[in-house]
Amino acid sequence: MQRRDCLLAGLGLGLASASDALAQAAPRLVRVGVLRPTAPPVSLQDPTYAGFPNALSELGYREGHNLVVERRWAGGDPARLPALAQELVQAKVDVIIAVALPSIRAALDATSSIPIVLYGNFDPVALGLVRSLARPGGNITGVLIAPDGTLAAKRLELLKAAMPGQTRFACMVPDDASQQQQVQEVQAAAAQLGVELLIFKVQDKQYSATFDAMAARRPAGLFVGAHTYFVRDRVEIIALAAKHRLPAIYEWREQVEDGGLMAYGTSMRWTYQRVAAQIDRILKGTPVGELPVERPSTFGLVINAKTAKALKLTIPQSLLLRADEVIT
C-alpha cells in the first residue's frame, strides 16, 4: 500500500473511531410524563413544580439536553385525567409520575406496561394500588409523603400545642373523596385531644367564601389539609389566613417560608430526590414492580416567628424548643 493510501486509510479509521465515540457519548433521550390533577402554576420555576426536573438534573437528566418532560394538567377537573393519561401513553413516555390519587388511578387504567411512579399522601396497599410496599408488583412503585396515614393527627396536636387552652379549630380540605382518610384521622385526633373540629370543604377554589364561613364560626386555629391544590394555591390561602387572623398549620416547609405559621412533615426536596432516584433505576433496567414504595423516616417542625408576631400569638417556649427550625 502506498504512503498516500495508508494516510487515507488511517484517517478513515480515525474518523470512524471518533464517530463511534460520539455515538457512545450521545445521551439517550428520556421522556418523562407528569400527570397532575391541578391547573398549571404561574411559573414552572415554582419549587413545587420544578422539583421533579431539578432532582432529575442532579442525576444527569437535563431538560433540553437528554430529557423531555411531558406535562399534563387536569385544571382541577379529575374527569380529564383519563384522556390526559392516554396522551402520555401516545407520547411514548418512558415513565409516568402520577401525582395524587386520581392521577394514579387514571395512569393505571391507561397503561399496564409503562412504569408509573406514584406520589402522594395515602395508603396504596389499602387502596389496592400495590400488592405490598416492599414488592408493589405490576408496573407501579412510588414515594409517599407520610409513613403511615397522613400525619393529620400530629399536625392537629401541634396546632393545639401552639394555642393551649383553645378548644375549637377548623379543618380545610378539598371537596374530594380521596381526602376521606385524612378527614377521619384528624377527626379521631380531635376527639382524643378533646377539641371541637369544624370541617370545611373547598369547592372550585372558593377560598375566600370558605374563610368567611370559617370566621363566622370563630375557630381558634386552622388545620390546612395535605393536598396538592393547597400547595399550588398556598399564597392565596396564607394571605386569607393572615387576613382572618387564623393561626394555621400546613404540610410543607415551603408553605411556612411563604408566610404560613407552622408546618410539620418531611422534606419536599427529599421526596423529589427519591422519585428521581426511582426513575433512574427504572431507566437503568430495574423492574418497576420490584422497587419498594418508599416512605419518609424523618420529619420536621418549622415555625415562622414573624407570622406569629403578626398574629399577636405567643408560641409556648416548650413548642419552640421542639421545632427543627424557627424562621425569624
XYZ file of C-alpha atoms in Angstrom:
328
model
C 0.000 0.000 0.000
C 1.345 3.426 -0.938
C 2.003 6.045 1.712
C -0.960 8.183 0.488
C -3.311 5.217 0.751
C -2.034 4.426 4.244
C -2.705 8.003 5.349
C -6.217 7.948 3.914
C -6.928 4.595 5.492
C -5.624 5.836 8.823
C -7.734 8.983 8.522
C -10.781 6.866 7.741
C -10.174 4.682 10.784
C -9.702 7.779 12.914
C -12.947 9.328 11.701
C -14.775 6.052 12.257
C -13.399 5.806 15.795
C -14.362 9.405 16.522
C -17.840 8.770 15.134
C -18.224 5.672 17.306
C -17.064 7.598 20.368
C -19.547 10.406 19.690
C -22.316 7.886 19.191
C -21.468 6.262 22.504
C -21.290 9.650 24.242
C -24.572 10.894 22.783
C -27.110 10.899 25.603
C -30.208 8.789 25.281
C -33.297 10.976 25.077
C -35.573 10.192 28.029
C -39.251 11.119 28.095
C -40.890 11.517 31.496
C -44.587 12.202 31.792
C -46.002 14.120 34.758
C -49.741 13.823 35.366
C -51.359 16.238 37.817
C -54.976 16.979 38.739
C -54.284 20.692 39.191
C -54.029 23.647 36.809
C -50.557 24.751 35.666
C -48.707 27.117 38.004
C -47.993 30.709 37.088
C -44.351 29.700 36.647
C -42.799 26.286 36.103
C -39.940 27.576 38.259
C -42.218 27.349 41.303
C -40.285 24.953 43.581
C -43.295 22.679 43.978
C -43.399 22.109 40.204
C -39.733 22.391 39.284
C -38.862 19.827 41.941
C -39.026 16.705 39.759
C -36.956 18.085 36.835
C -34.454 19.649 39.233
C -33.987 16.368 41.067
C -33.581 14.507 37.765
C -30.964 17.037 36.647
C -28.868 16.114 39.681
C -28.730 12.584 38.245
C -27.712 13.746 34.764
C -31.137 14.063 33.107
C -31.439 17.645 31.920
C -34.318 19.230 30.018
C -33.240 20.459 26.605
C -30.320 18.028 26.607
C -31.334 14.423 27.215
C -34.683 14.854 28.974
C -38.134 15.748 27.699
C -40.819 16.345 30.340
C -44.352 15.833 29.061
C -46.570 17.770 31.487
C -50.297 17.203 31.633
C -52.618 19.243 33.894
C -56.275 18.461 34.553
C -57.071 22.014 35.648
C -58.881 20.825 38.756
C -61.188 18.557 36.739
C -60.438 14.892 37.556
C -62.683 13.805 34.671
C -59.960 14.998 32.282
C -57.275 12.744 33.746
C -58.052 9.544 31.755
C -57.683 11.369 28.424
C -54.503 13.094 29.617
C -53.053 9.765 30.734
C -53.776 8.370 27.267
C -51.921 11.342 25.769
C -48.839 10.390 27.778
C -49.099 6.809 26.548
C -49.354 8.023 22.947
C -46.345 10.288 23.523
C -44.390 7.089 24.288
C -43.013 8.325 27.583
C -40.531 6.078 29.381
C -42.138 6.584 32.778
C -45.116 8.446 34.268
C -45.016 10.401 37.529
C -48.605 10.365 38.794
C -49.309 12.996 41.456
C -52.269 12.394 43.793
C -54.756 9.546 43.836
C -56.984 10.498 40.844
C -53.917 10.786 38.594
C -52.588 7.430 39.754
C -55.840 5.651 39.013
C -56.014 7.256 35.561
C -52.431 6.238 34.767
C -53.037 2.644 35.868
C -56.152 2.470 33.693
C -54.233 3.865 30.719
C -51.255 1.503 30.708
C -50.091 -1.797 32.147
C -46.633 -1.578 30.572
C -45.252 1.944 31.070
C -43.696 2.264 34.557
C -45.660 4.511 36.922
C -44.131 6.283 39.934
C -46.888 7.388 42.306
C -46.517 10.397 44.570
C -48.985 11.211 47.300
C -50.346 11.008 50.802
C -52.424 7.838 51.310
C -52.186 4.086 51.890
C -51.582 2.482 48.473
C -51.970 -1.052 49.823
C -55.358 -0.389 51.416
C -56.480 1.310 48.203
C -55.421 -1.657 46.089
C -52.829 0.270 44.088
C -49.946 -2.057 45.028
C -49.670 -5.591 46.413
C -47.313 -4.504 49.177
C -44.942 -1.640 49.880
C -41.927 -3.936 49.676
C -42.925 -5.552 46.362
C -45.615 -3.459 44.707
C -45.807 -5.653 41.596
C -47.208 -4.730 38.196
C -45.986 -1.513 36.607
C -46.067 0.744 39.654
C -43.954 1.917 42.578
C -43.628 5.317 44.198
C -42.852 7.680 47.048
C -45.219 8.502 49.902
C -45.279 11.798 51.751
C -46.078 10.196 55.121
C -45.056 6.817 56.615
C -48.461 5.772 57.932
C -51.663 7.613 57.191
C -51.369 11.340 56.513
C -49.729 12.877 59.650
C -53.023 14.673 60.270
C -53.182 13.693 63.936
C -49.697 15.019 64.656
C -50.380 18.306 62.891
C -53.543 18.936 64.878
C -51.718 18.089 68.097
C -49.000 20.634 67.278
C -51.537 23.302 66.334
C -53.286 22.875 69.691
C -49.927 22.960 71.463
C -49.330 26.382 69.880
C -52.581 27.621 71.471
C -53.015 25.840 74.793
C -56.457 26.295 76.269
C -58.195 26.718 72.906
C -60.853 24.151 72.093
C -62.283 24.988 68.663
C -60.380 24.506 65.421
C -61.235 24.481 61.738
C -60.073 21.931 59.182
C -59.992 22.858 55.490
C -59.861 20.099 52.860
C -60.810 19.936 49.169
C -64.213 18.550 48.302
C -62.513 15.365 47.124
C -63.427 11.790 48.014
C -59.737 10.867 48.173
C -59.460 13.020 51.323
C -61.600 10.683 53.425
C -58.659 9.062 55.209
C -57.165 12.428 56.190
C -60.510 13.707 57.462
C -61.047 10.546 59.524
C -57.567 10.848 61.049
C -57.951 14.493 62.030
C -61.441 13.861 63.456
C -60.122 10.988 65.576
C -57.278 13.211 66.802
C -59.727 15.971 67.721
C -61.744 13.516 69.823
C -58.605 12.401 71.652
C -57.487 15.994 72.246
C -60.937 16.997 73.462
C -61.411 19.777 70.935
C -64.249 20.704 68.589
C -63.287 20.350 64.935
C -65.183 22.191 62.186
C -64.746 20.623 58.731
C -64.851 22.959 55.719
C -64.682 21.525 52.198
C -63.471 23.845 49.452
C -65.137 23.661 46.053
C -63.635 25.098 42.862
C -61.040 27.282 44.613
C -63.703 29.103 46.621
C -61.176 30.020 49.294
C -62.496 33.468 50.134
C -66.035 32.187 50.743
C -64.678 29.296 52.783
C -62.667 31.610 55.037
C -65.691 33.838 55.504
C -67.699 30.796 56.603
C -64.923 29.820 58.993
C -64.734 33.278 60.510
C -68.441 33.117 61.305
C -67.756 30.054 63.476
C -64.796 31.721 65.245
C -62.247 28.875 65.397
C -59.000 29.483 67.263
C -56.818 27.986 64.540
C -56.822 26.262 61.183
C -55.647 22.844 60.036
C -54.879 23.128 56.299
C -55.250 19.692 54.749
C -52.411 17.997 52.931
C -53.312 18.277 49.268
C -51.646 19.280 46.021
C -54.292 22.003 45.469
C -53.334 23.694 48.715
C -49.657 23.632 47.819
C -50.417 25.192 44.440
C -52.665 27.865 45.997
C -50.594 28.409 49.127
C -50.014 32.147 48.611
C -53.756 32.873 48.468
C -54.511 30.587 51.427
C -51.752 32.084 53.570
C -52.959 35.610 52.764
C -56.533 34.731 53.750
C -55.359 33.116 56.986
C -53.494 36.337 57.800
C -56.494 38.485 56.883
C -58.750 36.497 59.209
C -56.026 36.256 61.864
C -56.162 32.460 61.872
C -53.027 30.638 63.045
C -52.637 27.691 60.671
C -50.559 24.554 60.293
C -49.552 23.263 56.862
C -47.905 20.304 55.185
C -44.598 21.651 53.836
C -41.770 23.912 54.963
C -42.245 25.927 51.739
C -45.678 26.999 52.961
C -44.101 28.415 56.118
C -41.400 30.146 54.094
C -44.214 31.894 52.228
C -45.731 33.190 55.465
C -47.649 30.280 56.967
C -47.357 29.880 60.725
C -46.348 26.235 61.131
C -45.682 23.074 59.143
C -44.928 19.518 60.085
C -43.811 16.879 57.638
C -40.945 15.560 55.637
C -38.762 17.446 53.175
C -40.259 18.216 49.764
C -36.734 18.097 48.359
C -36.257 14.588 49.801
C -39.443 13.313 48.183
C -38.456 14.748 44.789
C -34.998 13.227 45.052
C -36.448 9.812 45.878
C -38.832 9.982 42.900
C -35.869 10.878 40.662
C -33.811 8.018 42.100
C -36.586 5.548 41.350
C -36.891 6.822 37.775
C -33.127 6.492 37.348
C -33.214 2.859 38.494
C -36.151 2.082 36.211
C -34.357 3.611 33.216
C -31.292 1.522 34.051
C -33.291 -1.690 33.940
C -34.712 -2.393 37.403
C -38.264 -3.791 37.049
C -40.620 -1.184 38.437
C -42.710 -3.709 40.374
C -39.616 -4.806 42.317
C -38.804 -1.309 43.584
C -40.249 -0.795 47.077
C -42.636 2.078 47.627
C -40.583 4.488 49.726
C -41.736 6.232 52.881
C -40.034 9.060 54.777
C -38.459 8.343 58.144
C -37.572 11.845 59.305
C -39.875 14.821 59.841
C -39.503 18.408 60.842
C -41.500 21.069 62.664
C -40.996 24.553 61.209
C -42.401 27.691 62.845
C -42.476 31.190 61.382
C -41.844 33.575 64.290
C -42.592 36.631 62.128
C -46.045 35.288 61.331
C -46.678 34.509 64.995
C -45.758 38.095 65.886
C -48.075 39.485 63.184
C -50.895 37.364 64.618
C -50.010 38.552 68.143
C -49.623 34.888 69.058
C -47.133 33.829 71.700
C -45.836 30.368 70.847
C -45.072 28.441 74.047
C -41.366 28.098 74.673
C -41.755 24.348 75.015
C -43.026 24.146 71.426
C -40.301 26.452 70.101
C -37.723 24.131 71.649
C -39.323 21.184 69.833
C -39.086 22.964 66.471
C -36.442 21.860 63.998
C -36.377 25.362 62.566
C -37.735 28.748 63.593
C -37.890 31.320 60.797
C -37.211 34.798 62.194
